[in-house]
XYZ file of C-alpha atoms in Angstrom:
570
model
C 41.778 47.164 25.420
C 38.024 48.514 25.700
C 37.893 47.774 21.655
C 39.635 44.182 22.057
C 36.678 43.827 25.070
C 33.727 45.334 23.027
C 34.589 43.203 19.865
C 35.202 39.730 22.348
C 31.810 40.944 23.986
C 30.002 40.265 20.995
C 31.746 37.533 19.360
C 30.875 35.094 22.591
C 27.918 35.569 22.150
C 27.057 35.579 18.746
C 29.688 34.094 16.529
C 29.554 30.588 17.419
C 25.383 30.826 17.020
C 26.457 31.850 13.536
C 29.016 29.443 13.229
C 26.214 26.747 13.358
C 23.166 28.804 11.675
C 24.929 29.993 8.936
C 26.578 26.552 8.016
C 23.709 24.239 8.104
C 20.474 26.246 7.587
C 20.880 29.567 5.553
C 21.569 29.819 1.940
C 22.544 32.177 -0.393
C 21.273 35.381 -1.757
C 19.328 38.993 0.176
C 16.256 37.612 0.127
C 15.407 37.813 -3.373
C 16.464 35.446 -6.049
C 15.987 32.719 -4.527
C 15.534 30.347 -7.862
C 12.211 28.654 -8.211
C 9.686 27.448 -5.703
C 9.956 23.098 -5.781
C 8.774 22.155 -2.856
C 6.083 22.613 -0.052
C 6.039 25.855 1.652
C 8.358 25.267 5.092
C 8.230 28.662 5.960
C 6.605 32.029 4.834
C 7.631 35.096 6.479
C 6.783 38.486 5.084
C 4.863 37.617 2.202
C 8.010 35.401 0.831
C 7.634 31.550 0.864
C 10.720 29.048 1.237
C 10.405 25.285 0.612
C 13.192 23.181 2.808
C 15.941 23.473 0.188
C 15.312 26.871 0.298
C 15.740 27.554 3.291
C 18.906 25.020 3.537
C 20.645 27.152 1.231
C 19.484 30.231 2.424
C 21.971 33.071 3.644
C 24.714 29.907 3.508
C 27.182 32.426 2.390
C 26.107 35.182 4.497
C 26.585 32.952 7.537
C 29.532 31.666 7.043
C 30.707 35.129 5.530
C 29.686 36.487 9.016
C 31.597 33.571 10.867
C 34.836 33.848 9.024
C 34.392 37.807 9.340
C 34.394 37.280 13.077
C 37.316 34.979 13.558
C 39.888 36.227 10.948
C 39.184 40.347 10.471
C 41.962 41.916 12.238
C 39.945 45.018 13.124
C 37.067 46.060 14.909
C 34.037 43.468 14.774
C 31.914 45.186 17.246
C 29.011 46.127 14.476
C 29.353 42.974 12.949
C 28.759 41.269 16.172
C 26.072 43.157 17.034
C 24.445 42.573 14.003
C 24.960 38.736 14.243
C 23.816 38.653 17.894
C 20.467 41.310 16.804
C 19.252 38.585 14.090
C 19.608 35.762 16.156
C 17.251 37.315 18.929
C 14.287 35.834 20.048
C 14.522 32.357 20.183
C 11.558 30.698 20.622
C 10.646 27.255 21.540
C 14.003 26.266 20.053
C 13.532 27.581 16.663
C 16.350 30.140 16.535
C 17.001 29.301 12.865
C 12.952 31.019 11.793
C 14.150 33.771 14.148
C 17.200 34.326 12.035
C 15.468 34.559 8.751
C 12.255 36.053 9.880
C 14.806 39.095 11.733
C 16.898 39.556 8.436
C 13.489 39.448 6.474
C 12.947 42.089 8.828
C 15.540 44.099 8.116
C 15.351 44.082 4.564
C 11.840 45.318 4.817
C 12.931 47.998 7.109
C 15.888 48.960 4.641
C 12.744 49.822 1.925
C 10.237 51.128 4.114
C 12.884 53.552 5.989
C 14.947 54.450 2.963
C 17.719 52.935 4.584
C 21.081 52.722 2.228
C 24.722 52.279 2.368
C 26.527 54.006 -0.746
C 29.522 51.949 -2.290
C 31.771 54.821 -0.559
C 30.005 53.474 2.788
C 31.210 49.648 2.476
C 34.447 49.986 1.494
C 35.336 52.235 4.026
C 33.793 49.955 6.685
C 35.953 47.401 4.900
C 38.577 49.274 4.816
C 39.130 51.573 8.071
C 37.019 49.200 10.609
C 37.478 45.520 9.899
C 40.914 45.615 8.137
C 42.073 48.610 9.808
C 45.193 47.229 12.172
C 47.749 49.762 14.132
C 47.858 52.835 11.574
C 46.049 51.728 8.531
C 44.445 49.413 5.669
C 45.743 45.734 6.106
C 45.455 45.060 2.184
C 47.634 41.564 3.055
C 45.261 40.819 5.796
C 42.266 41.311 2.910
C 43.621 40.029 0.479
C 44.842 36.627 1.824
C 40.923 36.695 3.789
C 39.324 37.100 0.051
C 41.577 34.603 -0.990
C 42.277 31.970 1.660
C 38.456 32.417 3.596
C 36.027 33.490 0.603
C 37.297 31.459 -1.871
C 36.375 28.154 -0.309
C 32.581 29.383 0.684
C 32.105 30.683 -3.001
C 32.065 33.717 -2.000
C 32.572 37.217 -4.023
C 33.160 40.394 -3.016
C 29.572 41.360 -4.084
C 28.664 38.933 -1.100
C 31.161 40.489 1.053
C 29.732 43.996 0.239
C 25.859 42.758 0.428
C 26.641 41.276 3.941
C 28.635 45.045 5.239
C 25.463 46.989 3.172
C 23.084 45.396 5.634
C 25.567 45.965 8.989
C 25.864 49.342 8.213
C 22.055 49.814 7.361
C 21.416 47.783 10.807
C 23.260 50.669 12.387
C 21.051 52.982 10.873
C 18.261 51.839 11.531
C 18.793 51.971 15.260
C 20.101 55.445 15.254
C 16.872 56.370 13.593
C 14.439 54.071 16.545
C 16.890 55.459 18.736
C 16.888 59.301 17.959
C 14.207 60.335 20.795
C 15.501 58.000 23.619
C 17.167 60.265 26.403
C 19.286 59.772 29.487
C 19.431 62.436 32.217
C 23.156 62.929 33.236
C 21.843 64.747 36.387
C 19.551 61.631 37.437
C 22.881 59.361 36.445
C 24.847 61.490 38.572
C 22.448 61.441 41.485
C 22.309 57.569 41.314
C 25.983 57.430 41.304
C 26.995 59.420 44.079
C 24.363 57.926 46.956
C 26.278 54.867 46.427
C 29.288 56.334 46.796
C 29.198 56.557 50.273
C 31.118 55.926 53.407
C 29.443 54.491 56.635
C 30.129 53.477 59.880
C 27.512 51.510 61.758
C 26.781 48.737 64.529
C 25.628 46.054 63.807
C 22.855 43.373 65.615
C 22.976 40.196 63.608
C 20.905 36.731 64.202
C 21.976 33.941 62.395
C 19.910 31.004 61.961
C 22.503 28.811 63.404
C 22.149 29.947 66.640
C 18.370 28.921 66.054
C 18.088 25.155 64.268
C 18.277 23.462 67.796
C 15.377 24.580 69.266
C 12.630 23.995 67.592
C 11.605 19.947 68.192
C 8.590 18.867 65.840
C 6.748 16.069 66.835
C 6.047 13.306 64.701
C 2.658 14.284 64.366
C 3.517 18.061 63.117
C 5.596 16.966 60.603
C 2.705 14.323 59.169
C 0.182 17.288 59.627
C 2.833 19.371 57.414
C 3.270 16.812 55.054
C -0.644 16.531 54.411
C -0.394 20.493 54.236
C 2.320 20.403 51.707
C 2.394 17.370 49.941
C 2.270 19.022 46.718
C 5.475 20.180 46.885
C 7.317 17.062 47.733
C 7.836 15.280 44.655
C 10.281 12.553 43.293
C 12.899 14.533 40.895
C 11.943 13.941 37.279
C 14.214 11.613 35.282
C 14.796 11.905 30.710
C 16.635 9.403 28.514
C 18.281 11.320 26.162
C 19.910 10.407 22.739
C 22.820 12.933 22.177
C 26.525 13.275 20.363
C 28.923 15.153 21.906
C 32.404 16.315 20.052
C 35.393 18.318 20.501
C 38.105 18.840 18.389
C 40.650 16.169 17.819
C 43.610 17.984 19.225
C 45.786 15.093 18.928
C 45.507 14.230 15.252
C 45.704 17.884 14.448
C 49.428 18.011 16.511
C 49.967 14.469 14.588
C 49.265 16.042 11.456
C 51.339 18.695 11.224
C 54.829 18.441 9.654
C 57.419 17.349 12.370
C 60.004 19.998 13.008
C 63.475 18.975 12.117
C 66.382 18.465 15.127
C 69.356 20.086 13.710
C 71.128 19.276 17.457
C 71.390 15.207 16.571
C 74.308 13.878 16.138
C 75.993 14.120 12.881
C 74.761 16.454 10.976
C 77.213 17.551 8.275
C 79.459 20.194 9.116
C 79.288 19.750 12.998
C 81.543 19.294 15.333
C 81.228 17.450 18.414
C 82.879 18.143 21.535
C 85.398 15.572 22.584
C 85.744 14.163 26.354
C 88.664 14.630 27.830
C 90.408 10.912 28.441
C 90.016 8.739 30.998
C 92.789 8.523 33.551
C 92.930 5.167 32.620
C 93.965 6.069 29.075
C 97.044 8.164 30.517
C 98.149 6.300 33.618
C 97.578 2.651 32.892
C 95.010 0.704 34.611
C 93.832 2.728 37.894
C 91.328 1.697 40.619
C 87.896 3.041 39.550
C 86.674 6.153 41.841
C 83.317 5.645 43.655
C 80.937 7.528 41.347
C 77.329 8.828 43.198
C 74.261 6.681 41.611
C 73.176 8.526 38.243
C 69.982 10.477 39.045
C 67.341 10.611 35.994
C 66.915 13.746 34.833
C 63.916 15.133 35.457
C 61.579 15.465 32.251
C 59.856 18.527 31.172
C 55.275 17.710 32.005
C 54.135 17.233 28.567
C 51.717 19.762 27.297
C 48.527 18.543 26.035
C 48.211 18.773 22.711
C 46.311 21.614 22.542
C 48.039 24.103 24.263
C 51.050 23.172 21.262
C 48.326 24.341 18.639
C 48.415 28.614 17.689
C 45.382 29.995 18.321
C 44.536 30.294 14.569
C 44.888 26.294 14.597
C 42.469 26.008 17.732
C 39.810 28.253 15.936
C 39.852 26.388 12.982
C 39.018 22.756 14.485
C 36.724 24.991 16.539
C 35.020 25.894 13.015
C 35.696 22.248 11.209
C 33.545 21.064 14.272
C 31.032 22.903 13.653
C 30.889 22.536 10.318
C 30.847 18.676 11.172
C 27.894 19.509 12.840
C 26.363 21.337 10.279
C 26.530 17.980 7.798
C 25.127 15.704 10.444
C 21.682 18.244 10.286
C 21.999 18.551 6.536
C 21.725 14.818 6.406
C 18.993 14.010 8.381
C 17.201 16.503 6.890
C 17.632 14.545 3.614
C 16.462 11.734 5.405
C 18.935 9.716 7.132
C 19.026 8.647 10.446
C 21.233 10.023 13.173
C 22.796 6.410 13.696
C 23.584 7.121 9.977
C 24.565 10.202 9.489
C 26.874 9.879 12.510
C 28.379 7.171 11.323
C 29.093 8.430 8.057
C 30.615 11.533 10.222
C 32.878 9.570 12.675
C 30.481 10.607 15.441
C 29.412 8.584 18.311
C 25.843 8.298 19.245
C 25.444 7.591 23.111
C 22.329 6.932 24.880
C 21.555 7.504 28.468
C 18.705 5.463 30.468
C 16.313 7.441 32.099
C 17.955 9.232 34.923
C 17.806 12.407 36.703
C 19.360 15.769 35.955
C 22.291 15.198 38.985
C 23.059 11.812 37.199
C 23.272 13.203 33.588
C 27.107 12.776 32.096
C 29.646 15.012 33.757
C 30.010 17.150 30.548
C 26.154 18.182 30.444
C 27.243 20.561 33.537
C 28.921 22.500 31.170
C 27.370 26.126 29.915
C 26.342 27.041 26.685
C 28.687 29.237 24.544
C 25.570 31.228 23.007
C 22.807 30.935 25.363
C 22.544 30.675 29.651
C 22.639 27.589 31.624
C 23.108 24.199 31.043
C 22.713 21.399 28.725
C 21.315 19.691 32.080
C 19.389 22.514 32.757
C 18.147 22.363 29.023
C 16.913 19.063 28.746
C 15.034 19.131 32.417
C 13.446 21.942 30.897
C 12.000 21.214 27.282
C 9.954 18.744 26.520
C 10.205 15.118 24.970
C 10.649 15.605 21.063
C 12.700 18.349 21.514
C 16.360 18.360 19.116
C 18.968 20.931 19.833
C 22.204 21.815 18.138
C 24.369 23.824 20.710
C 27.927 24.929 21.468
C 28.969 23.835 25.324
C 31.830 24.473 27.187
C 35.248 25.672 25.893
C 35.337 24.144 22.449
C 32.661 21.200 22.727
C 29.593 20.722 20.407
C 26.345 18.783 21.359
C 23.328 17.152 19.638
C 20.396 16.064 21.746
C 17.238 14.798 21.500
C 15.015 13.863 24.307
C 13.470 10.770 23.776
C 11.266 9.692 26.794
C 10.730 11.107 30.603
C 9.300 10.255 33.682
C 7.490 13.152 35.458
C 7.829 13.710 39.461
C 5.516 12.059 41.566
C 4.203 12.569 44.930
C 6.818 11.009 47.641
C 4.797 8.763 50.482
C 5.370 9.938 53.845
C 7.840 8.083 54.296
C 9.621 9.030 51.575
C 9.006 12.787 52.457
C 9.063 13.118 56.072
C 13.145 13.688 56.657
C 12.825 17.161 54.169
C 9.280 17.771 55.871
C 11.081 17.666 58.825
C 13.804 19.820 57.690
C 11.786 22.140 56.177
C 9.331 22.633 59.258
C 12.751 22.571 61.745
C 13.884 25.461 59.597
C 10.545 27.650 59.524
C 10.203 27.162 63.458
C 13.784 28.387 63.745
C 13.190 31.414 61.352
C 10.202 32.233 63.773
C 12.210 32.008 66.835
C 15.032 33.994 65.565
C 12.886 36.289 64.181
C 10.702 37.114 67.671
C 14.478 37.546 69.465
C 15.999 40.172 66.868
C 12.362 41.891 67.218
C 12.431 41.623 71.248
C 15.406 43.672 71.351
C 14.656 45.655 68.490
C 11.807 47.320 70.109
C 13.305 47.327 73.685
C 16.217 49.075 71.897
C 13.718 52.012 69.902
C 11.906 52.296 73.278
C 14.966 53.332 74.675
C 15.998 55.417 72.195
C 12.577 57.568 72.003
C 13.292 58.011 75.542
C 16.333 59.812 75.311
C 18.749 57.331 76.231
C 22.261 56.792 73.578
C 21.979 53.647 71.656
C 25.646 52.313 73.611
C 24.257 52.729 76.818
C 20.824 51.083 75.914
C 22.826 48.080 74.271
C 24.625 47.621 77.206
C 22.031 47.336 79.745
C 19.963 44.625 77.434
C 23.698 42.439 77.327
C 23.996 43.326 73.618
C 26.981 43.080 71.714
C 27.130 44.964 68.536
C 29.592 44.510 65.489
C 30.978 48.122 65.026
C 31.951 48.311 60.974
C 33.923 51.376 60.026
C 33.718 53.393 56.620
C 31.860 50.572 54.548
C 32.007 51.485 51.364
C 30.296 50.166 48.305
C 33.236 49.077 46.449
C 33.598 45.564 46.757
C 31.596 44.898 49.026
C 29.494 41.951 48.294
C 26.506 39.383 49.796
C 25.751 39.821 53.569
C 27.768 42.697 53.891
C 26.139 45.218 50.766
C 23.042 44.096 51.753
C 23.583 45.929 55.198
C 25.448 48.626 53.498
C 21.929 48.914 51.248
C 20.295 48.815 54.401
C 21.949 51.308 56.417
C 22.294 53.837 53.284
C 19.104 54.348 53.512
C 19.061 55.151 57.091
C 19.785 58.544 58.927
C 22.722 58.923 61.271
C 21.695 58.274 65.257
C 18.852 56.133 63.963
C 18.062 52.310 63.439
C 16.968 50.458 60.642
C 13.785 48.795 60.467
C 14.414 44.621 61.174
C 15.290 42.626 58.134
C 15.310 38.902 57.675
C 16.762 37.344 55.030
C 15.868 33.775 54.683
C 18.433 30.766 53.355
C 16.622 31.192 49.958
C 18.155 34.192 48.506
C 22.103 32.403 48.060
C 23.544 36.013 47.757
C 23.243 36.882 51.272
C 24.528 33.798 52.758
C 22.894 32.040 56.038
C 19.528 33.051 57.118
C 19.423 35.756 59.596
C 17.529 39.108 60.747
C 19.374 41.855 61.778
C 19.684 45.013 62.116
C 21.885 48.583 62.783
C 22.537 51.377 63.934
C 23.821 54.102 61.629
C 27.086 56.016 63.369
C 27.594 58.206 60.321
C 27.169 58.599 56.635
C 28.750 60.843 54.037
C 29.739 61.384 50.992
C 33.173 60.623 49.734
C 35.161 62.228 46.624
C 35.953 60.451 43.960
C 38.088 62.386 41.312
C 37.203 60.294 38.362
C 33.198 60.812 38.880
C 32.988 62.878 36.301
C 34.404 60.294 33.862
C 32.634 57.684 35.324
C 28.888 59.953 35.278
C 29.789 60.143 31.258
C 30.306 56.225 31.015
C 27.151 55.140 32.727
C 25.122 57.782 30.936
C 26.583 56.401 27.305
C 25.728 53.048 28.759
C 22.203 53.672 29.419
C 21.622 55.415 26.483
C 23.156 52.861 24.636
C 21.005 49.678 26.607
C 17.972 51.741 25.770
C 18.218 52.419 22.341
C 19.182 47.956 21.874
C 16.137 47.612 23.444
C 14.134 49.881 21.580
C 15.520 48.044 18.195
C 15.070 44.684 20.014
C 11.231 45.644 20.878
C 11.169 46.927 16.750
C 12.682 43.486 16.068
C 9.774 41.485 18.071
C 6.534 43.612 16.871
C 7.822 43.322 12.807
C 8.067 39.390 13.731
C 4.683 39.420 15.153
C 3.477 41.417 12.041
C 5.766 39.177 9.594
C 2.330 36.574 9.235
C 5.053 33.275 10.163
C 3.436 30.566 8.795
C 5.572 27.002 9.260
C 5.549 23.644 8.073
C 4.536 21.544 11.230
C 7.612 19.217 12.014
C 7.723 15.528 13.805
């Protein structure tokens, strides 16, 4: 199971990136050999120069090689997906294709200057015992039908297979070697683990805000004066027409296309027999009254399933792939010059157009995530800027091309416009205030009494408090309001209170605004008999984040060092 999760880890995030990457920008080759030089320089990275056919074809093999690695190898994919996921870092301003090159340029570099190597002993045992490995051993059908079936078509050889494992392998190295001096205390991990492993009882003082929002009354006048305060901030939502195809696979003409099954149940099929009714009183008796027989009922029919939960999962994944690959053409031929109205159209695709609109207002579908990257395709084109053309994987099995043609910054809203959030907003500060000067009030009438030697209960009682007595809180599962007063109160000594917090409505993970406080009963430690199991996990894991991080850092300063230079595009 944790191998299934590590490998599925990785693939989600960087498969599908390579999916796209590998089929419509890379080409062939290490980074050397790379034929002759034709046209002007696109890119130069490390002292090697690429014109745009160049870098079409570049690593085309290796891409796809990586894709069909991920999708089809029955073993363990973990290092491959790591490596997949470690090239495609850093993504700047869109151009996660340079960052791809420039990172394997990287690597290359780092494979000479390191003395970095993977014998031929190396590969084939990767081959054999890590991706092909499945139950007890060496899947040769599983390889051989993946040489056959998935190279063949890229034109790929097993020299390309082994060039792509060398480098994987060599990646792998590489970070043991950034990573041999980074250390993780098991005492500090042990520490950290067991003060939230706690148990505590406490009463609770709580003030929500909706006990508040009534009171305050602004006058027309505060709310204009707020308004000329704040006017800045209260501006008309920005609106962006967008141009943009989006595809999934065509479940339905993949069901239509496969062979129908044959119904060896119809009637008369040679050799079968069919059962014989028994006759009709009518044909032993001579002509009988009919019997009253009950109204025939319909039978009830079976919900069709859609059409792609009747494709395998192999079938799914491969109109998953053929999408992409779709995708792939329609860059490949604009970047030979066609239009996208074109190119589409000589891909089946459909170009739609929005009008300028805001984000809330964008189709339904632009909601979605990204496979390969967080948030939205909403979120994404409210966020770059007109120009801007993106290639990205959304949802469950959708692909999307966009390009942001025209937008309409925010503007100032009028008064008028702005006064029923001014209002809001200023209703919501002066109830804040309020609610915070009552949870203070009895905060320091409750302290007072405290110093002075009377119990909390009995100093409650006399100020007509009511506190929320929670019993043996623990950490586990506990989420929002209620960990942050478990946060709160661990940090507190038993017979004390806590200082006064206030949480306002702008932090979503602790629910309403509201200031409270507590007082801790008791707090102690509670056993867990798989700590020390769980101490050696979270130390591996730390180690393990640091040393990514240190190779992600490496990754970023021999990019910054790699003298970039690129072609300026429209």
């Amino acid at each position: 199971m944790l191998e299934t999760f590590r490998k599925h880890a990785y693939l989600m995030i960087a498969v599908l990136v390579l999916v796209f990457l590998g089929l419509v920008f890379f080409g062939t080759g290490s980074g050397s050999g790379l034929g002759l030089f034709g046209g002007p320089v696109a890119l130069e990275a490390h002292g090697q120069k690429f014109d745009l056919k160049q870098l079409q074809r570049f690593e085309e093999r290796h891409s796809r090689l990586i894709t069909r690695l991920s999708l089809n190898a029955p073993g363990d994919t973990e290092a491959l997906g790591r490596y997949a996921s470690m090239l495609a870092q850093g993504d700047v301003d869109n151009k996660r294709r340079t960052s791809f090159v420039v990172n394997r340029l990287s690597l290359q570099k780092a494979m000479k200057d390191f003395g970095l190597q993977a014998s031929t002993a190396e590969v084939n045992s990767f081959i054999k015992d890590t991706l092909f490995w499945e139950e007890s051993g060496f899947n040769s059908e599983a390889y051989q039908d993946f040489v056959k079936n998935e190279m063949g078509p890229l034109g790929a050889t097993v020299k390309t297979l082994n060039d792509l494992i060398r480098e994987v392998i060599c990646l792998t190295k590489l970070e043991e070697v950034l990573g041999a001096g980074i250390e993780v205390s098991r005492e500090e991990t042990e520490k950290n683990i067991l003060s939230s492993q706690q148990r505590i009882t406490y009463q609770l003082l709580s003030y929500p805000i909706t006990g508040f929002r009534d009171k305050p009354m602004p006058s027309e006048e505060e709310v204009e004066a707020k308004w000329e305060a704040t006017k800045s901030s209260y501006l008309s939502n920005p609106k962006r027409k967008v141009v943009y195809i989006l595809a999934a696979p065509d479940y339905e003409a993949i069901l239509d296309s496969k062979p129908a099954a044959n119904d060896s149940t119809e009637a008369g099929q040679p050799g079968e027999l069919k059962e014989q009714s028994p006759p009709s009183p009518a044909e032993n008796d001579g002509c009988q009254e009919p019997a009253e027989q009950p109204a025939e009922q319909p039978a009830e029919q079976p919900a069709e399933q859609p059409a792609k939960d009747q494709l395998s999962e192999k079938e799914r994944k491969e109109a998953l792939f053929n999408l992409a690959l779709k995708f792939g053409e329609l860059d490949e031929k604009m970047l030979e010059g066609q239009t996208l109205s074109e190119a589409a159209t000589d891909l089946g695709l459909t170009v739609e157009t929005t009008e300028l609109v805001e984000q809330s207002m964008l189709p339904s579908d632009f909601s979605s995530n990204f496979r390969n990257s967080p948030g939205t395709a909403g979120d994404a084109i409210f966020k770059a800027p007109v120009g801007t053309k993106k290639f990205e994987p959304l949802g469950e099995d959708q692909w999307l091309y966009f390009e942001i043609v025209e937008e309409l910054e925010p503007a100032e809203l009028s008064f008028e416009d702005a006064k029923d959030k001014v209002r809001a907003a200023l209703i919501s500060e002066q109830a804040i205030e309020i609610m915070k000067e009552k949870a203070q009030g009895h905060h320091t009438a409750l302290s007072t009494a405290m110093k002075e030697g009377k119990p909390f209960t009995d100093a409650a009682t006399e100020l007509d408090l009511s506190p929320v007595l929670r019993k043996d809180v623990t950490r586990s599962g506990t989420m929002g309001g209620v960990m942050r007063e478990y946060t709160t109160a661990a940090r507190v000594n038993p017979g004390e209170l806590s200082d006064l917090i206030t949480d306002t409505d702008k932090d979503e993970r602790f629910g309403l605004a509201r200031s409270f406080f507590l007082y801790v009963v008791k707090r102690e430690a509670y056993e867990d008999t798989g700590i020390e199991a769980t101490v050696d996990m979270m130390t591996e894991n730390l180690l393990r984040r640091r040393q990514i991080a240190a190779v992600q850092n490496w990754f970023l300063q021999a990019r910054a060092s790699a003298n970039v230079v690129e072609a300026p595009t429209e």
